[in-house]
mmCIF file of C-alpha atoms in Angstrom:
data_model
loop_
_atom_site.group_PDB
_atom_site.id
_atom_site.type_symbol
_atom_site.label_atom_id
_atom_site.label_comp_id
_atom_site.label_asym_id
_atom_site.label_seq_id
_atom_site.Cartn_x
_atom_site.Cartn_y
_atom_site.Cartn_z
ATOM 1 C CA MET E 27 -4.799 -64.270 -63.528
ATOM 2 C CA ASN E 28 -1.634 -62.266 -64.147
ATOM 3 C CA PRO E 29 -1.435 -58.520 -65.021
ATOM 4 C CA HIS E 30 -0.949 -59.261 -68.731
ATOM 5 C CA ALA E 31 -4.346 -60.891 -68.821
ATOM 6 C CA ILE E 32 -5.855 -57.828 -67.189
ATOM 7 C CA ARG E 33 -4.262 -55.600 -69.854
ATOM 8 C CA ASP E 34 -5.750 -57.801 -72.604
ATOM 9 C CA LEU E 35 -9.160 -57.409 -71.025
ATOM 10 C CA HIS E 36 -8.772 -53.626 -71.105
ATOM 11 C CA PHE E 37 -8.070 -53.850 -74.862
ATOM 12 C CA GLN E 38 -11.133 -56.003 -75.262
ATOM 13 C CA GLN E 39 -13.154 -53.429 -73.368
ATOM 14 C CA GLU E 40 -11.989 -50.679 -75.749
ATOM 15 C CA GLY E 41 -12.989 -52.775 -78.717
ATOM 16 C CA ALA E 42 -16.321 -53.496 -77.228
ATOM 17 C CA SER E 43 -17.018 -49.823 -76.754
ATOM 18 C CA LYS E 44 -16.827 -49.360 -80.516
ATOM 19 C CA ASP E 45 -18.713 -52.404 -81.782
ATOM 20 C CA SER E 46 -20.963 -53.585 -78.971
ATOM 21 C CA SER E 47 -23.990 -52.297 -77.300
ATOM 22 C CA SER E 48 -23.995 -50.704 -73.824
ATOM 23 C CA GLY E 49 -25.187 -53.946 -72.272
ATOM 24 C CA SER E 50 -22.120 -55.936 -73.493
ATOM 25 C CA ILE E 51 -19.761 -53.219 -72.181
ATOM 26 C CA THR E 52 -21.364 -53.541 -68.775
ATOM 27 C CA ASP E 53 -20.782 -57.271 -68.870
ATOM 28 C CA ILE E 54 -17.102 -56.724 -69.625
ATOM 29 C CA GLU E 55 -16.781 -54.168 -66.789
ATOM 30 C CA VAL E 56 -18.311 -56.623 -64.332
ATOM 31 C CA GLU E 57 -15.961 -59.321 -65.549
ATOM 32 C CA LEU E 58 -12.989 -56.938 -65.254
ATOM 33 C CA THR E 59 -13.905 -56.069 -61.676
ATOM 34 C CA ASP E 60 -14.153 -59.745 -60.789
ATOM 35 C CA VAL E 61 -10.749 -60.382 -62.349
ATOM 36 C CA GLU E 62 -9.096 -57.507 -60.434
ATOM 37 C CA GLU E 63 -10.507 -58.691 -57.152
ATOM 38 C CA ALA E 64 -9.341 -62.219 -57.836
ATOM 39 C CA SER E 65 -5.819 -61.132 -58.832
ATOM 40 C CA GLY E 66 -5.311 -58.696 -55.934
ATOM 41 C CA VAL E 67 -4.133 -55.933 -58.342
ATOM 42 C CA PRO E 68 -5.960 -52.638 -57.666
ATOM 43 C CA ASP E 69 -7.179 -50.155 -60.194
ATOM 44 C CA ALA E 70 -4.464 -47.536 -60.774
ATOM 45 C CA ASN E 71 -6.969 -44.658 -60.757
ATOM 46 C CA LYS E 72 -8.357 -45.741 -57.385
ATOM 47 C CA VAL E 73 -4.879 -46.041 -55.940
ATOM 48 C CA GLY E 74 -4.012 -42.495 -57.030
ATOM 49 C CA ARG E 75 -7.119 -41.018 -55.442
ATOM 50 C CA SER E 76 -6.539 -42.858 -52.150
ATOM 51 C CA GLY E 77 -2.840 -41.832 -51.923
ATOM 52 C CA ASN E 78 -3.619 -38.189 -52.562
ATOM 53 C CA GLY E 79 -6.167 -38.242 -49.735
ATOM 54 C CA GLN E 80 -3.686 -39.766 -47.300
ATOM 55 C CA ARG E 81 -0.986 -37.224 -48.213
ATOM 56 C CA TRP E 82 -3.481 -34.362 -47.738
ATOM 57 C CA THR E 83 -4.477 -35.662 -44.302
ATOM 58 C CA CYS E 84 -0.856 -36.029 -43.114
ATOM 59 C CA GLY E 85 0.010 -32.560 -44.406
ATOM 60 C CA CYS E 86 -2.865 -30.931 -42.544
ATOM 61 C CA LEU E 87 -1.991 -32.760 -39.329
ATOM 62 C CA GLY E 88 1.652 -31.676 -39.524
ATOM 63 C CA THR E 89 0.697 -28.051 -40.186
ATOM 64 C CA ALA E 90 -1.684 -28.085 -37.256
ATOM 65 C CA LEU E 91 0.988 -29.433 -34.899
ATOM 66 C CA VAL E 92 3.527 -26.839 -36.018
ATOM 67 C CA THR E 93 0.961 -24.055 -35.562
ATOM 68 C CA ILE E 94 0.039 -25.223 -32.064
ATOM 69 C CA GLY E 95 3.720 -25.440 -31.110
ATOM 70 C CA ALA E 96 4.372 -21.929 -32.394
ATOM 71 C CA ILE E 97 1.409 -20.540 -30.408
ATOM 72 C CA ILE E 98 2.647 -22.218 -27.216
ATOM 73 C CA ALA E 99 6.153 -20.838 -27.763
ATOM 74 C CA ILE E 100 4.840 -17.294 -28.322
ATOM 75 C CA VAL E 101 2.641 -17.421 -25.205
ATOM 76 C CA TYR E 102 5.556 -18.739 -23.096
ATOM 77 C CA PHE E 103 7.882 -16.036 -24.411
ATOM 78 C CA VAL E 104 5.438 -13.172 -23.838
ATOM 79 C CA VAL E 105 3.779 -14.278 -20.591
ATOM 80 C CA ILE E 106 6.434 -16.313 -18.773
ATOM 81 C CA LEU E 107 9.629 -14.628 -20.020
ATOM 82 C CA ASP E 108 8.164 -11.108 -20.182
ATOM 83 C CA GLY E 109 9.146 -10.833 -23.854
ATOM 84 C CA ASP E 110 12.898 -10.804 -23.194
ATOM 85 C CA VAL E 111 15.273 -13.287 -24.827
ATOM 86 C CA ASN E 112 17.648 -12.873 -21.872
ATOM 87 C CA ASN E 113 15.075 -14.671 -19.726
ATOM 88 C CA ILE E 114 15.256 -17.895 -21.725
ATOM 89 C CA PRO E 115 16.600 -20.472 -19.257
ATOM 90 C CA SER E 116 19.709 -22.478 -20.020
ATOM 91 C CA PHE E 117 19.771 -26.255 -19.865
ATOM 92 C CA GLU E 118 22.021 -25.934 -16.822
ATOM 93 C CA GLY E 119 19.449 -23.711 -15.132
ATOM 94 C CA ILE E 120 16.666 -26.216 -15.773
ATOM 95 C CA PHE E 121 18.353 -29.513 -14.973
ATOM 96 C CA ASP E 122 21.090 -28.580 -12.487
ATOM 97 C CA GLN E 123 19.125 -27.196 -9.542
ATOM 98 C CA ASP E 124 19.987 -28.315 -6.041
ATOM 99 C CA PRO E 125 17.618 -27.600 -3.149
ATOM 100 C CA PHE E 126 18.208 -24.045 -1.959
ATOM 101 C CA ASP E 127 19.949 -23.779 1.410
ATOM 102 C CA ALA E 128 18.232 -20.691 2.789
ATOM 103 C CA VAL E 129 19.650 -18.755 5.742
ATOM 104 C CA ARG E 130 17.685 -19.360 8.934
ATOM 105 C CA PRO E 131 16.785 -16.567 11.404
ATOM 106 C CA GLU E 132 19.213 -17.820 14.049
ATOM 107 C CA ASN E 133 22.064 -17.282 11.583
ATOM 108 C CA ALA E 134 20.912 -13.878 10.308
ATOM 109 C CA SER E 135 21.996 -10.403 11.363
ATOM 110 C CA SER E 136 19.392 -8.042 12.784
ATOM 111 C CA TRP E 137 18.987 -4.454 13.904
ATOM 112 C CA ALA E 138 19.358 -3.866 17.648
ATOM 113 C CA ASN E 139 15.978 -4.443 19.313
ATOM 114 C CA SER E 140 14.337 -5.387 22.590
ATOM 115 C CA GLY E 141 12.146 -8.171 21.206
ATOM 116 C CA ASN E 142 9.134 -5.852 20.883
ATOM 117 C CA GLY E 143 9.339 -5.415 17.139
ATOM 118 C CA LEU E 144 11.623 -3.177 15.100
ATOM 119 C CA SER E 145 11.161 0.595 14.736
ATOM 120 C CA LEU E 146 13.202 1.992 11.877
ATOM 121 C CA GLU E 147 13.443 5.115 9.725
ATOM 122 C CA VAL E 148 13.627 4.703 5.938
ATOM 123 C CA ILE E 149 14.781 7.580 3.705
ATOM 124 C CA ASN E 150 13.247 7.894 0.216
ATOM 125 C CA CYS E 151 15.982 9.235 -2.114
ATOM 126 C CA LEU E 152 14.253 8.067 -5.289
ATOM 127 C CA ASP E 153 13.059 9.723 -8.486
ATOM 128 C CA ARG E 154 9.391 10.614 -8.278
ATOM 129 C CA ARG E 155 8.269 7.830 -10.614
ATOM 130 C CA TRP E 156 9.573 5.306 -8.046
ATOM 131 C CA HIS E 157 7.634 6.802 -5.135
ATOM 132 C CA LYS E 158 4.504 4.720 -5.561
ATOM 133 C CA PHE E 159 6.507 1.494 -5.531
ATOM 134 C CA PHE E 160 8.330 2.647 -2.406
ATOM 135 C CA ASP E 161 5.041 3.521 -0.664
ATOM 136 C CA VAL E 162 3.426 0.182 -1.551
ATOM 137 C CA ALA E 163 6.463 -1.813 -0.401
ATOM 138 C CA ILE E 164 6.666 0.053 2.917
ATOM 139 C CA TRP E 165 2.958 -0.606 3.530
ATOM 140 C CA ASP E 166 3.316 -4.297 2.660
ATOM 141 C CA TRP E 167 6.267 -4.835 4.993
ATOM 142 C CA GLU E 168 4.713 -2.860 7.847
ATOM 143 C CA HIS E 169 1.300 -4.583 7.746
ATOM 144 C CA GLY E 170 2.235 -8.239 7.840
ATOM 145 C CA TYR E 171 1.115 -11.083 10.033
ATOM 146 C CA PRO E 172 2.837 -11.523 12.364
ATOM 147 C CA ASP E 173 3.305 -7.734 12.635
ATOM 148 C CA CYS E 174 6.929 -6.989 13.487
ATOM 149 C CA LEU E 175 7.862 -3.649 11.876
ATOM 150 C CA THR E 176 7.084 -0.005 12.611
ATOM 151 C CA LEU E 177 8.497 2.033 9.735
ATOM 152 C CA SER E 178 8.677 5.801 9.478
ATOM 153 C CA ASN E 179 9.804 7.358 6.227
ATOM 154 C CA SER E 180 10.818 10.740 4.893
ATOM 155 C CA THR E 181 11.640 12.034 1.434
ATOM 156 C CA ARG E 182 14.818 13.743 0.257
ATOM 157 C CA ALA E 183 16.135 14.862 -3.097
ATOM 158 C CA PRO E 184 17.082 11.955 -5.386
ATOM 159 C CA GLU E 185 20.548 10.632 -4.629
ATOM 160 C CA PHE E 186 22.573 8.536 -7.034
ATOM 161 C CA GLU E 187 25.427 7.526 -4.714
ATOM 162 C CA CYS E 188 23.101 6.323 -1.947
ATOM 163 C CA THR E 189 25.728 6.677 0.760
ATOM 164 C CA ALA E 190 24.707 4.807 3.896
ATOM 165 C CA GLU E 191 23.917 6.682 7.097
ATOM 166 C CA SER E 192 24.187 5.300 10.602
ATOM 167 C CA GLY E 193 20.917 4.017 12.038
ATOM 168 C CA LEU E 194 18.947 4.518 8.801
ATOM 169 C CA VAL E 195 17.901 2.743 5.622
ATOM 170 C CA LYS E 196 18.309 4.729 2.388
ATOM 171 C CA VAL E 197 16.687 3.800 -0.921
ATOM 172 C CA CYS E 198 17.901 5.153 -4.279
ATOM 173 C CA ASN E 199 17.689 4.509 -8.006
ATOM 174 C CA GLY E 200 19.744 5.248 -11.094
ATOM 175 C CA ASN E 201 21.471 3.760 -14.097
ATOM 176 C CA TYR E 202 24.435 2.071 -12.428
ATOM 177 C CA GLY E 203 25.494 0.380 -15.650
ATOM 178 C CA GLU E 204 26.137 -3.223 -16.629
ATOM 179 C CA THR E 205 26.897 -4.441 -13.126
ATOM 180 C CA GLY E 206 25.131 -7.812 -13.361
ATOM 181 C CA TRP E 207 22.577 -6.807 -10.697
ATOM 182 C CA LYS E 208 19.302 -4.959 -11.047
ATOM 183 C CA GLY E 209 18.888 -4.449 -7.327
ATOM 184 C CA GLN E 210 21.453 -4.286 -4.551
ATOM 185 C CA ALA E 211 21.317 -3.919 -0.775
ATOM 186 C CA GLU E 212 24.428 -2.952 1.187
ATOM 187 C CA VAL E 213 24.131 -3.841 4.862
ATOM 188 C CA PHE E 214 26.711 -2.708 7.455
ATOM 189 C CA ILE E 215 27.062 -5.086 10.389
ATOM 190 C CA ASP E 216 28.851 -4.852 13.724
ATOM 191 C CA LYS E 217 30.495 -8.261 13.609
ATOM 192 C CA PHE E 218 31.014 -8.409 17.384
ATOM 193 C CA THR E 219 27.285 -8.241 18.104
ATOM 194 C CA ASN E 220 25.977 -9.326 14.672
ATOM 195 C CA THR E 221 23.728 -6.260 14.597
ATOM 196 C CA ILE E 222 22.948 -4.122 11.565
ATOM 197 C CA VAL E 223 23.986 -0.488 11.946
ATOM 198 C CA SER E 224 23.098 0.890 8.510
ATOM 199 C CA ALA E 225 21.687 -0.193 5.146
ATOM 200 C CA SER E 226 21.160 1.194 1.672
ATOM 201 C CA ALA E 227 19.213 -0.187 -1.297
ATOM 202 C CA ARG E 228 19.767 0.673 -4.963
ATOM 203 C CA MET E 229 17.604 -0.016 -8.024
ATOM 204 C CA ASN E 230 19.630 -0.311 -11.237
ATOM 205 C CA GLU E 231 17.615 0.993 -14.164
ATOM 206 C CA PHE E 232 20.122 -0.375 -16.656
ATOM 207 C CA TYR E 233 18.223 -3.659 -16.389
ATOM 208 C CA MET E 234 14.708 -2.317 -15.835
ATOM 209 C CA ARG E 235 13.114 -3.032 -19.194
ATOM 210 C CA GLY E 236 10.840 -0.210 -20.356
ATOM 211 C CA ASN E 237 9.755 0.764 -16.843
ATOM 212 C CA ASN E 238 8.013 -2.580 -16.246
ATOM 213 C CA GLU E 239 5.917 -1.758 -13.186
ATOM 214 C CA ASP E 240 5.755 -5.331 -11.904
ATOM 215 C CA GLU E 241 9.538 -5.566 -12.043
ATOM 216 C CA MET E 242 10.005 -2.199 -10.311
ATOM 217 C CA ARG E 243 7.633 -3.143 -7.494
ATOM 218 C CA TYR E 244 9.253 -6.558 -7.089
ATOM 219 C CA ALA E 245 12.782 -5.086 -6.926
ATOM 220 C CA MET E 246 11.720 -2.484 -4.348
ATOM 221 C CA CYS E 247 10.099 -5.075 -2.072
ATOM 222 C CA HIS E 248 13.121 -7.362 -2.466
ATOM 223 C CA GLU E 249 15.815 -4.832 -1.542
ATOM 224 C CA LEU E 250 13.865 -3.470 1.417
ATOM 225 C CA GLY E 251 13.580 -7.022 2.728
ATOM 226 C CA HIS E 252 17.376 -7.279 2.784
ATOM 227 C CA SER E 253 17.515 -3.988 4.665
ATOM 228 C CA TRP E 254 15.536 -5.518 7.564
ATOM 229 C CA GLY E 255 17.898 -8.525 7.669
ATOM 230 C CA LEU E 256 16.173 -11.058 5.392
ATOM 231 C CA HIS E 257 18.011 -13.250 2.907
ATOM 232 C CA HIS E 258 16.935 -14.826 -0.392
ATOM 233 C CA THR E 259 14.329 -17.563 -0.147
ATOM 234 C CA ASP E 260 15.484 -18.984 -3.500
ATOM 235 C CA GLU E 261 18.023 -18.049 -6.188
ATOM 236 C CA SER E 262 16.730 -19.779 -9.324
ATOM 237 C CA PHE E 263 14.854 -17.966 -12.068
ATOM 238 C CA THR E 264 13.504 -21.123 -13.691
ATOM 239 C CA ASN E 265 11.884 -23.128 -10.898
ATOM 240 C CA ARG E 266 8.440 -22.746 -9.343
ATOM 241 C CA ASN E 267 7.764 -19.303 -7.842
ATOM 242 C CA LEU E 268 7.357 -19.218 -4.061
ATOM 243 C CA GLY E 269 4.987 -16.246 -4.020
ATOM 244 C CA ASN E 270 7.216 -13.852 -2.054
ATOM 245 C CA CYS E 271 9.448 -11.020 -3.182
ATOM 246 C CA MET E 272 12.606 -12.556 -1.663
ATOM 247 C CA ASP E 273 12.393 -15.343 -4.258
ATOM 248 C CA TYR E 274 14.164 -14.984 -7.610
ATOM 249 C CA THR E 275 11.772 -14.902 -10.555
ATOM 250 C CA ASN E 276 11.247 -13.762 -14.137
ATOM 251 C CA ARG E 277 7.495 -13.645 -13.608
ATOM 252 C CA HIS E 278 7.472 -10.675 -11.274
ATOM 253 C CA ARG E 279 3.702 -10.444 -10.875
ATOM 254 C CA ASP E 280 3.790 -13.740 -8.928
ATOM 255 C CA ASN E 281 6.271 -12.414 -6.344
ATOM 256 C CA LEU E 282 5.288 -8.787 -5.774
ATOM 257 C CA ARG E 283 4.839 -8.883 -1.997
ATOM 258 C CA PRO E 284 6.182 -10.516 1.160
ATOM 259 C CA ASP E 285 4.421 -13.669 2.285
ATOM 260 C CA ARG E 286 3.838 -15.416 5.593
ATOM 261 C CA SER E 287 7.307 -16.991 5.590
ATOM 262 C CA ASN E 288 8.947 -13.541 5.356
ATOM 263 C CA TYR E 289 6.871 -12.172 8.231
ATOM 264 C CA GLU E 290 7.674 -15.227 10.343
ATOM 265 C CA PHE E 291 11.379 -14.656 9.669
ATOM 266 C CA LEU E 292 10.964 -11.093 10.980
ATOM 267 C CA PHE E 293 9.084 -12.414 14.004
ATOM 268 C CA ALA E 294 12.045 -14.652 14.863
ATOM 269 C CA LEU E 295 14.372 -11.640 14.624
ATOM 270 C CA TYR E 296 12.322 -8.927 16.322
ATOM 271 C CA GLY E 297 9.153 -10.237 17.950
ATOM 272 C CA LEU E 298 5.790 -8.432 17.727
ATOM 273 C CA VAL E 299 5.278 -4.679 17.787
ATOM 274 C CA PRO E 300 3.241 -3.407 20.773
ATOM 275 C CA GLY E 301 -0.490 -3.891 20.246
ATOM 276 C CA ALA E 302 -0.055 -6.356 17.388
ATOM 277 C CA GLU E 303 -2.408 -9.269 16.923
ATOM 278 C CA PRO E 304 -1.122 -12.211 18.965
ATOM 279 C CA TYR E 305 0.838 -14.784 17.044
ATOM 280 C CA ASN E 306 1.501 -18.396 17.963
ATOM 281 C CA PRO E 307 4.225 -19.845 15.771
ATOM 282 C CA PRO E 308 3.721 -23.439 14.625
ATOM 283 C CA THR E 309 5.538 -25.969 16.769
ATOM 284 C CA ALA E 310 7.417 -28.930 15.404
ATOM 285 C CA ALA E 311 6.199 -32.391 16.340
ATOM 286 C CA PRO E 312 8.198 -33.800 19.280
ATOM 287 C CA THR E 313 10.830 -36.379 18.483
ATOM 288 C CA PRO E 314 10.042 -39.717 20.219
ATOM 289 C CA ALA E 315 12.651 -41.063 22.632
ATOM 290 C CA PRO E 316 14.625 -44.102 21.401
ATOM 291 C CA THR E 317 13.254 -47.471 22.485
ATOM 292 C CA LEU E 318 15.766 -50.007 23.735
ATOM 293 C CA ALA E 319 15.397 -53.765 23.719
ATOM 294 C CA PRO E 320 15.599 -55.649 27.050
ATOM 295 C CA ASN E 321 19.048 -56.415 28.450
ATOM 296 C CA THR E 322 20.899 -53.881 26.289
ATOM 297 C CA GLY E 323 22.285 -51.868 29.140
ATOM 298 C CA THR E 324 25.615 -51.357 27.426
ATOM 299 C CA SER E 325 24.046 -48.677 25.182
ATOM 300 C CA LEU E 326 22.600 -46.279 27.698
ATOM 301 C CA GLY E 327 23.640 -48.049 30.854
ATOM 302 C CA GLY E 328 27.024 -48.961 32.185
ATOM 303 C CA GLY E 329 28.738 -48.464 28.856
ATOM 304 C CA TRP E 330 28.785 -44.654 29.385
ATOM 305 C CA ASN E 331 31.485 -44.525 31.999
ATOM 306 C CA ASN E 332 31.421 -40.794 32.639
ATOM 307 C CA GLN E 333 27.775 -40.106 31.890
ATOM 308 C CA GLY E 334 26.055 -41.424 34.961
ATOM 309 C CA GLY E 335 26.905 -41.685 38.600
ATOM 310 C CA THR E 336 30.124 -39.642 38.382
ATOM 311 C CA GLY E 337 28.186 -36.369 38.373
ATOM 312 C CA ASN E 338 30.473 -34.921 35.692
ATOM 313 C CA THR E 339 28.045 -34.915 32.816
ATOM 314 C CA TRP E 340 24.489 -35.964 32.093
ATOM 315 C CA GLY E 341 23.523 -37.786 35.259
ATOM 316 C CA ASN E 342 20.852 -39.728 33.333
ATOM 317 C CA PRO E 343 22.249 -42.987 31.919
ATOM 318 C CA GLY E 344 22.983 -45.405 34.770
ATOM 319 C CA SER E 345 25.121 -48.429 35.252
ATOM 320 C CA GLY E 346 22.445 -51.133 35.188
ATOM 321 C CA ALA E 347 22.159 -53.797 32.561
ATOM 322 C CA ASN E 348 18.381 -54.152 32.331
ATOM 323 C CA GLN E 349 16.515 -52.339 29.548
ATOM 324 C CA GLY E 350 19.087 -49.643 29.107
ATOM 325 C CA GLY E 351 20.218 -49.389 32.704
ATOM 326 C CA ASN E 352 18.958 -47.513 35.699
ATOM 327 C CA SER E 353 19.001 -43.773 35.889
ATOM 328 C CA GLY E 354 22.378 -42.434 36.901
ATOM 329 C CA GLY E 355 23.017 -41.273 40.388
ATOM 330 C CA GLY E 356 25.085 -38.176 39.649
ATOM 331 C CA THR E 357 23.842 -34.620 39.545
ATOM 332 C CA GLY E 358 25.465 -34.088 36.157
ATOM 333 C CA ASN E 359 25.854 -31.023 33.947
ATOM 334 C CA PRO E 360 25.335 -30.753 30.164
ATOM 335 C CA PRO E 361 28.268 -32.253 28.314
ATOM 336 C CA GLY E 362 30.951 -29.818 27.267
ATOM 337 C CA ASN E 363 32.331 -29.793 23.741
ATOM 338 C CA THR E 364 34.253 -27.650 21.332
ATOM 339 C CA ASN E 365 31.146 -25.790 20.152
ATOM 340 C CA ASP E 366 30.248 -24.822 23.724
ATOM 341 C CA LYS E 367 33.737 -23.494 24.287
ATOM 342 C CA GLU E 368 33.576 -21.492 21.078
ATOM 343 C CA LYS E 369 30.206 -20.022 22.049
ATOM 344 C CA GLU E 370 31.553 -19.041 25.458
ATOM 345 C CA LYS E 371 34.547 -17.415 23.825
ATOM 346 C CA ASP E 372 32.318 -15.490 21.411
ATOM 347 C CA LYS E 373 30.121 -14.329 24.296
ATOM 348 C CA LYS E 374 33.122 -12.989 26.205
ATOM 349 C CA GLU E 375 34.327 -11.234 23.058
ATOM 350 C CA LYS E 376 30.926 -9.604 22.538
ATOM 351 C CA ASP E 377 30.718 -8.551 26.171
ATOM 352 C CA LYS E 378 34.154 -7.024 25.937
ATOM 353 C CA ASN E 379 33.197 -4.980 22.872
ATOM 354 C CA LYS E 380 29.577 -4.075 23.496
ATOM 355 C CA ASP E 381 30.538 -0.769 25.110
ATOM 356 C CA ARG E 382 33.299 0.077 22.689
ATOM 357 C CA ASP E 383 33.513 3.406 20.923
ATOM 358 C CA LEU E 384 30.974 3.332 18.080
ATOM 359 C CA SER E 385 32.256 6.489 16.424
ATOM 360 C CA VAL E 386 33.388 4.317 13.494
ATOM 361 C CA PHE E 387 29.743 4.287 12.463
ATOM 362 C CA ASP E 388 29.664 8.005 11.638
ATOM 363 C CA ASN E 389 28.511 8.886 8.156
ATOM 364 C CA GLU E 390 31.901 10.054 6.913
ATOM 365 C CA TRP E 391 33.484 6.722 7.815
ATOM 366 C CA LEU E 392 30.618 4.818 6.191
ATOM 367 C CA ALA E 393 30.973 6.882 3.010
ATOM 368 C CA SER E 394 34.683 6.116 2.678
ATOM 369 C CA ALA E 395 34.131 2.459 3.508
ATOM 370 C CA ILE E 396 31.444 1.986 0.897
ATOM 371 C CA ASP E 397 33.601 3.702 -1.740
ATOM 372 C CA ARG E 398 36.368 1.190 -1.058
ATOM 373 C CA ALA E 399 33.963 -1.710 -1.134
ATOM 374 C CA ARG E 400 32.402 -0.743 -4.462
ATOM 375 C CA GLU E 401 35.789 -0.857 -6.128
ATOM 376 C CA GLU E 402 35.810 -4.624 -5.656
ATOM 377 C CA LYS E 403 34.313 -6.697 -8.457
ATOM 378 C CA HIS E 404 31.858 -9.449 -7.567
ATOM 379 C CA HIS E 405 29.952 -10.006 -10.809
ATOM 380 C CA GLY E 406 27.500 -12.888 -10.718
ATOM 381 C CA GLU E 407 27.542 -13.362 -6.933
ATOM 382 C CA HIS E 408 24.229 -13.431 -5.064
ATOM 383 C CA GLU E 409 25.809 -12.411 -1.785
ATOM 384 C CA TYR E 410 29.278 -11.601 -0.488
ATOM 385 C CA GLU E 411 30.931 -9.984 2.532
ATOM 386 C CA ILE E 412 33.787 -7.511 2.869
ATOM 387 C CA GLU E 413 35.770 -6.809 6.036
ATOM 388 C CA LEU E 414 35.999 -3.045 6.413
ATOM 389 C CA GLY E 415 38.037 -2.905 9.610
ATOM 390 C CA ASP E 416 37.155 -1.549 13.058
ATOM 391 C CA GLY E 417 34.833 -4.508 13.578
ATOM 392 C CA ILE E 418 32.559 -3.591 10.638
ATOM 393 C CA LEU E 419 31.425 -6.084 8.027
ATOM 394 C CA LEU E 420 29.704 -5.092 4.774
ATOM 395 C CA ARG E 421 27.288 -7.721 3.483
ATOM 396 C CA VAL E 422 26.119 -7.137 -0.092
ATOM 397 C CA HIS E 423 22.952 -8.786 -1.429
ATOM 398 C CA ASN E 424 22.571 -8.775 -5.219
ATOM 399 C CA LEU E 425 19.336 -9.292 -7.106
ATOM 400 C CA LEU E 426 20.968 -10.599 -10.262
ATOM 401 C CA ALA E 427 19.773 -9.671 -13.708
ATOM 402 C CA SER E 428 18.284 -12.837 -15.208
#
């Protein structure tokens, strides 16, 4: 039955409501229902009620999703980014992160030491409100495992310039302006011996937001670490925190203190202090020797003309042709190469200069040198070096503002 027939039935129903009894109207309604079901045309009133319900359900679901998203965004902004829009990571910072190539202890500079730990004096030239962060950081660095530092400290009047002094570490604070760094360590190095002769650390309050105590403690621990000779363990604000204060972070409470890796770095530089708990560093698994197939003597056998029986080099590979050859008959010395020659040259240079006049390290010279160095602009650089003359190198470590 077509829709016109259904409309005619509705008219009949209206007429029946006037002239017929209630029983006949019921009969018509039953017939109408049967007709609608047969035709597949729904009642308009029913359709309206069903559509309104679906629209209401979709609206509530959408509102709920938007609300949940807003809550997540607020929590991330307050908890992860410390409530600062400057901490919002860029797309480049999130997706363009190469593995960090950290400096290893064998390539780091260190204070002169005998391998029995490092004893060093640290001068507190901070405002009083920084003292507690200084005290906590000194305690943390001095009581690590392995235990490698013996630190003595004294307090002076606050000093803004933080001019380095020979044989000491100085720590200062102040509003140094929009420099791009919120913490900076200046480390003077004798480049002939690769030893540190002086260091100073500065906390830039221009970037310290509302005296955030976690941030102040983190910056103090970080800059003192540079003063001992440590480098950054990571330089990304947006990746996973490493749990040590030499790691860049916006969530300072996760990186307030040194961790085992920092103490092990110090151990490699200085060894243990007298009376410290013994420490056995983890050893790497040995690398298995290469296995050669039978009758391949040309690889480690006779194919190495000067690395066997001549006695000029290794003295291990031989001249045989069975399973890599017989052992060589020569006495042999380690092979020489360009790197060995360079190392020998560097050693002679260091020996020649180790007793040189160290008067260049006096405080007046250091003050003039650091004034010259600070005139150079290195915005946005994590670390850079400046040749100061007289065999002195200034290495600057910046804790960049996020």
